[in-house]
Amino acid sequence: MSGGDAKKLVRSPSGLRMVPEHRAARSPFGLDEPPWVPDKECPRCMQCDTKFDFITRKHHCRRCGKCFCDKCCSKKVPLPRMCFVDPVRQCAECALVSQKETEFYDKQLKVLMNGATFIVTLGTSDKSELMVCRLSNNQRYLVLDGDSHYEIEIIQISTVQILTEGFTPGGGNTRAIGMILQYKVPGSEEVTQMKFTAGEDFSCNKKLSAAWLAAMHKVSKAAKTSALH
């Protein structure tokens, strides 16, 4: 899992990027750089319709590749999904999305990588196992360690159902206490199910478990969409 995690620094028209040496090792949350709208096809700002001239210069949004004037594309915002080293110029709409994604990278992904402890039940088995669950450093695998060891590729996860308790009529507070996860076994169409439960009979941080479950739910959706919000 870790052998192909080496990275290299590359330069593109958009800026410097630190990317995996092997494409197969890229994060499931990664995005490719978009092709830029050619200058000759963009005589006006694609947001405010201002005509470009010697004074009003054109700029390309690094996230969508569209062409804008400086006023409509002035923000420089981190874009971790494209592996940029520094913040890059983005249009207002893309900047808003990227800002939300930065919070996802800074908070939820770190929670998942730090891990949490759950009682894990595989399929319909009547046996459960205490396991530490975490997201791998390359963000590609959910790693489970106990007496057994599992590595589940994030892109193979088809369903994440969060289990809660504490709901009351009228909308009371709820707390995440576990999840049911379904994933496809590589090389087949077989679907395997795992149940994760935050244990009540051993010392664990319930707040950490709940935060880990909430982050896992968001990750499962993020891996299938172009935006993480």
GROMACS .gro file of C-alpha atoms in nm:
model
  229
    1MET     CA    1   0.000   0.000   0.000
    2SER     CA    2   0.286   0.239   0.082
    3GLY     CA    3   0.541   0.149  -0.185
    4GLY     CA    4   0.405   0.387  -0.449
    5ASP     CA    5   0.350   0.690  -0.226
    6ALA     CA    6   0.653   0.888  -0.350
    7LYS     CA    7   0.578   1.237  -0.480
    8LYS     CA    8   0.739   1.473  -0.729
    9LEU     CA    9   0.728   1.848  -0.783
   10VAL     CA   10   0.590   1.955  -1.120
   11ARG     CA   11   0.526   2.294  -1.277
   12SER     CA   12   0.223   2.371  -1.487
   13PRO     CA   13   0.090   2.702  -1.627
   14SER     CA   14  -0.124   2.719  -1.312
   15GLY     CA   15   0.158   2.680  -1.058
   16LEU     CA   16   0.372   2.430  -0.869
   17ARG     CA   17   0.214   2.099  -0.774
   18MET     CA   18   0.333   1.815  -0.551
   19VAL     CA   19   0.184   1.505  -0.715
   20PRO     CA   20   0.227   1.127  -0.673
   21GLU     CA   21   0.492   0.979  -0.901
   22HIS     CA   22   0.245   0.712  -1.007
   23ARG     CA   23  -0.107   0.810  -1.110
   24ALA     CA   24  -0.245   0.492  -0.952
   25ALA     CA   25  -0.134   0.628  -0.614
   26ARG     CA   26  -0.327   0.954  -0.638
   27SER     CA   27  -0.588   1.039  -0.376
   28PRO     CA   28  -0.948   0.946  -0.462
   29PHE     CA   29  -1.035   1.308  -0.382
   30GLY     CA   30  -0.795   1.450  -0.638
   31LEU     CA   31  -0.898   1.656  -0.938
   32ASP     CA   32  -0.716   1.699  -1.269
   33GLU     CA   33  -0.621   2.047  -1.379
   34PRO     CA   34  -0.884   2.175  -1.625
   35PRO     CA   35  -0.792   2.284  -1.978
   36TRP     CA   36  -0.785   2.663  -2.004
   37VAL     CA   37  -1.033   2.834  -2.233
   38PRO     CA   38  -0.810   2.959  -2.521
   39ASP     CA   39  -0.745   3.334  -2.513
   40LYS     CA   40  -0.873   3.375  -2.870
   41GLU     CA   41  -1.208   3.227  -2.768
   42CYS     CA   42  -1.250   3.465  -2.478
   43PRO     CA   43  -1.279   3.834  -2.583
   44ARG     CA   44  -1.484   3.916  -2.271
   45CYS     CA   45  -1.491   3.822  -1.903
   46MET     CA   46  -1.701   3.508  -1.863
   47GLN     CA   47  -1.855   3.650  -1.544
   48CYS     CA   48  -1.922   4.024  -1.590
   49ASP     CA   49  -1.885   4.045  -1.971
   50THR     CA   50  -1.622   4.319  -1.952
   51LYS     CA   51  -1.426   4.345  -2.275
   52PHE     CA   52  -1.058   4.262  -2.249
   53ASP     CA   53  -0.806   4.517  -2.374
   54PHE     CA   54  -0.455   4.639  -2.294
   55ILE     CA   55  -0.567   4.766  -1.953
   56THR     CA   56  -0.823   4.498  -1.864
   57ARG     CA   57  -0.621   4.179  -1.865
   58LYS     CA   58  -0.757   3.827  -1.871
   59HIS     CA   59  -0.693   3.564  -1.604
   60HIS     CA   60  -0.777   3.195  -1.592
   61CYS     CA   61  -0.934   3.030  -1.290
   62ARG     CA   62  -0.713   2.737  -1.191
   63ARG     CA   63  -1.011   2.528  -1.086
   64CYS     CA   64  -1.255   2.566  -1.377
   65GLY     CA   65  -1.022   2.697  -1.651
   66LYS     CA   66  -1.258   2.977  -1.753
   67CYS     CA   67  -1.140   3.327  -1.841
   68PHE     CA   68  -1.212   3.631  -1.621
   69CYS     CA   69  -1.107   3.987  -1.555
   70ASP     CA   70  -0.901   4.061  -1.246
   71LYS     CA   71  -1.204   4.180  -1.051
   72CYS     CA   72  -1.388   3.851  -1.106
   73CYS     CA   73  -1.083   3.630  -1.051
   74SER     CA   74  -0.871   3.803  -0.788
   75LYS     CA   75  -0.876   3.555  -0.499
   76LYS     CA   76  -0.587   3.321  -0.436
   77VAL     CA   77  -0.710   3.020  -0.242
   78PRO     CA   78  -0.551   2.684  -0.152
   79LEU     CA   79  -0.654   2.403  -0.385
   80PRO     CA   80  -0.534   2.078  -0.222
   81ARG     CA   81  -0.745   1.859  -0.452
   82MET     CA   82  -0.514   1.955  -0.740
   83CYS     CA   83  -0.204   1.929  -0.517
   84PHE     CA   84  -0.097   2.292  -0.558
   85VAL     CA   85   0.187   2.393  -0.326
   86ASP     CA   86   0.067   2.753  -0.290
   87PRO     CA   87  -0.275   2.922  -0.308
   88VAL     CA   88  -0.381   2.980  -0.669
   89ARG     CA   89  -0.603   3.228  -0.853
   90GLN     CA   90  -0.968   3.126  -0.870
   91CYS     CA   91  -1.298   3.285  -0.969
   92ALA     CA   92  -1.538   3.375  -0.687
   93GLU     CA   93  -1.756   3.067  -0.730
   94CYS     CA   94  -1.465   2.823  -0.738
   95ALA     CA   95  -1.289   3.000  -0.450
   96LEU     CA   96  -1.593   2.944  -0.229
   97VAL     CA   97  -1.594   2.572  -0.306
   98SER     CA   98  -1.218   2.544  -0.251
   99GLN     CA   99  -1.238   2.725   0.083
  100LYS     CA  100  -1.492   2.470   0.205
  101GLU     CA  101  -1.271   2.188   0.080
  102THR     CA  102  -0.970   2.329   0.266
  103GLU     CA  103  -1.165   2.290   0.590
  104PHE     CA  104  -1.237   1.930   0.487
  105TYR     CA  105  -0.866   1.862   0.433
  106ASP     CA  106  -0.757   2.043   0.748
  107LYS     CA  107  -1.015   1.886   0.978
  108GLN     CA  108  -1.207   1.579   0.861
  109LEU     CA  109  -0.920   1.405   0.681
  110LYS     CA  110  -0.691   1.456   0.981
  111VAL     CA  111  -0.954   1.306   1.211
  112LEU     CA  112  -0.976   1.000   0.986
  113MET     CA  113  -0.599   0.960   0.961
  114ASN     CA  114  -0.563   0.978   1.339
  115GLY     CA  115  -0.811   0.692   1.367
  116ALA     CA  116  -1.064   0.570   1.623
  117THR     CA  117  -1.150   0.241   1.789
  118PHE     CA  118  -1.464   0.040   1.710
  119ILE     CA  119  -1.613  -0.303   1.753
  120VAL     CA  120  -1.625  -0.439   1.397
  121THR     CA  121  -1.855  -0.716   1.273
  122LEU     CA  122  -1.799  -0.863   0.927
  123GLY     CA  123  -2.105  -0.961   0.724
  124THR     CA  124  -2.356  -1.175   0.910
  125SER     CA  125  -2.095  -1.316   1.148
  126ASP     CA  126  -2.188  -1.343   1.513
  127LYS     CA  127  -1.828  -1.263   1.609
  128SER     CA  128  -1.699  -0.909   1.655
  129GLU     CA  129  -1.349  -0.772   1.687
  130LEU     CA  130  -1.202  -0.464   1.850
  131MET     CA  131  -1.017  -0.272   1.579
  132VAL     CA  132  -0.842   0.060   1.526
  133CYS     CA  133  -0.979   0.218   1.207
  134ARG     CA  134  -0.799   0.492   1.016
  135LEU     CA  135  -0.755   0.643   0.672
  136SER     CA  136  -0.420   0.567   0.509
  137ASN     CA  137  -0.171   0.850   0.456
  138ASN     CA  138  -0.232   0.844   0.080
  139GLN     CA  139  -0.608   0.868   0.148
  140ARG     CA  140  -0.679   0.565  -0.069
  141TYR     CA  141  -0.758   0.300   0.192
  142LEU     CA  142  -0.957   0.249   0.508
  143VAL     CA  143  -0.721   0.046   0.727
  144LEU     CA  144  -0.855  -0.175   1.008
  145ASP     CA  145  -0.614  -0.328   1.259
  146GLY     CA  146  -0.690  -0.576   1.535
  147ASP     CA  147  -0.627  -0.948   1.551
  148SER     CA  148  -0.726  -0.930   1.184
  149HIS     CA  149  -0.618  -0.674   0.924
  150TYR     CA  150  -0.825  -0.522   0.644
  151GLU     CA  151  -0.755  -0.260   0.380
  152ILE     CA  152  -1.063  -0.131   0.201
  153GLU     CA  153  -1.013   0.095  -0.100
  154ILE     CA  154  -1.220   0.411  -0.056
  155ILE     CA  155  -1.342   0.411  -0.417
  156GLN     CA  156  -1.483   0.059  -0.365
  157ILE     CA  157  -1.713   0.177  -0.085
  158SER     CA  158  -2.068   0.186  -0.215
  159THR     CA  159  -2.271   0.274   0.097
  160VAL     CA  160  -2.204   0.434   0.434
  161GLN     CA  161  -2.496   0.441   0.676
  162ILE     CA  162  -2.436   0.622   1.003
  163LEU     CA  163  -2.608   0.474   1.309
  164THR     CA  164  -2.729   0.724   1.567
  165GLU     CA  165  -2.903   0.734   1.902
  166GLY     CA  166  -3.076   1.001   2.103
  167PHE     CA  167  -3.333   1.112   1.845
  168THR     CA  168  -3.651   1.249   1.995
  169PRO     CA  169  -3.975   1.360   1.828
  170GLY     CA  170  -3.945   1.720   1.721
  171GLY     CA  171  -3.575   1.697   1.642
  172GLY     CA  172  -3.369   1.629   1.954
  173ASN     CA  173  -2.992   1.589   1.960
  174THR     CA  174  -2.847   1.273   1.810
  175ARG     CA  175  -2.507   1.111   1.851
  176ALA     CA  176  -2.329   0.891   1.599
  177ILE     CA  177  -2.263   0.552   1.759
  178GLY     CA  178  -2.160   0.343   1.458
  179MET     CA  179  -2.196   0.279   1.088
  180ILE     CA  180  -2.278   0.011   0.835
  181LEU     CA  181  -2.034   0.010   0.547
  182GLN     CA  182  -2.075  -0.180   0.221
  183TYR     CA  183  -1.797  -0.220  -0.033
  184LYS     CA  184  -1.713  -0.421  -0.341
  185VAL     CA  185  -1.436  -0.677  -0.331
  186PRO     CA  186  -1.181  -0.588  -0.605
  187GLY     CA  187  -1.206  -0.816  -0.906
  188SER     CA  188  -1.564  -0.921  -0.839
  189GLU     CA  189  -1.913  -0.782  -0.802
  190GLU     CA  190  -1.945  -0.926  -0.453
  191VAL     CA  191  -2.055  -0.675  -0.191
  192THR     CA  192  -1.924  -0.713   0.164
  193GLN     CA  193  -2.078  -0.546   0.467
  194MET     CA  194  -1.912  -0.434   0.789
  195LYS     CA  195  -2.075  -0.293   1.099
  196PHE     CA  196  -1.880  -0.051   1.320
  197THR     CA  197  -1.997   0.017   1.674
  198ALA     CA  198  -1.844   0.255   1.927
  199GLY     CA  199  -1.790   0.032   2.231
  200GLU     CA  200  -1.950   0.103   2.567
  201ASP     CA  201  -1.742  -0.144   2.768
  202PHE     CA  202  -1.391  -0.019   2.701
  203SER     CA  203  -1.210   0.308   2.744
  204CYS     CA  204  -1.257   0.518   2.431
  205ASN     CA  205  -1.329   0.875   2.345
  206LYS     CA  206  -1.693   0.882   2.235
  207LYS     CA  207  -1.659   1.235   2.103
  208LEU     CA  208  -1.365   1.125   1.888
  209SER     CA  209  -1.559   0.824   1.760
  210ALA     CA  210  -1.856   1.042   1.667
  211ALA     CA  211  -1.629   1.291   1.486
  212TRP     CA  212  -1.458   1.004   1.301
  213LEU     CA  213  -1.792   0.863   1.188
  214ALA     CA  214  -1.915   1.202   1.067
  215ALA     CA  215  -1.592   1.253   0.872
  216MET     CA  216  -1.616   0.903   0.723
  217HIS     CA  217  -1.967   0.978   0.599
  218LYS     CA  218  -1.844   1.294   0.429
  219VAL     CA  219  -1.545   1.117   0.278
  220SER     CA  220  -1.762   0.847   0.123
  221LYS     CA  221  -1.963   1.113  -0.059
  222ALA     CA  222  -1.660   1.324  -0.148
  223ALA     CA  223  -1.486   1.040  -0.328
  224LYS     CA  224  -1.780   1.022  -0.572
  225THR     CA  225  -1.830   1.395  -0.638
  226SER     CA  226  -1.642   1.691  -0.780
  227ALA     CA  227  -1.699   1.901  -0.467
  228LEU     CA  228  -1.654   1.815  -0.102
  229HIS     CA  229  -1.929   2.037   0.036
   0.00000   0.00000   0.00000
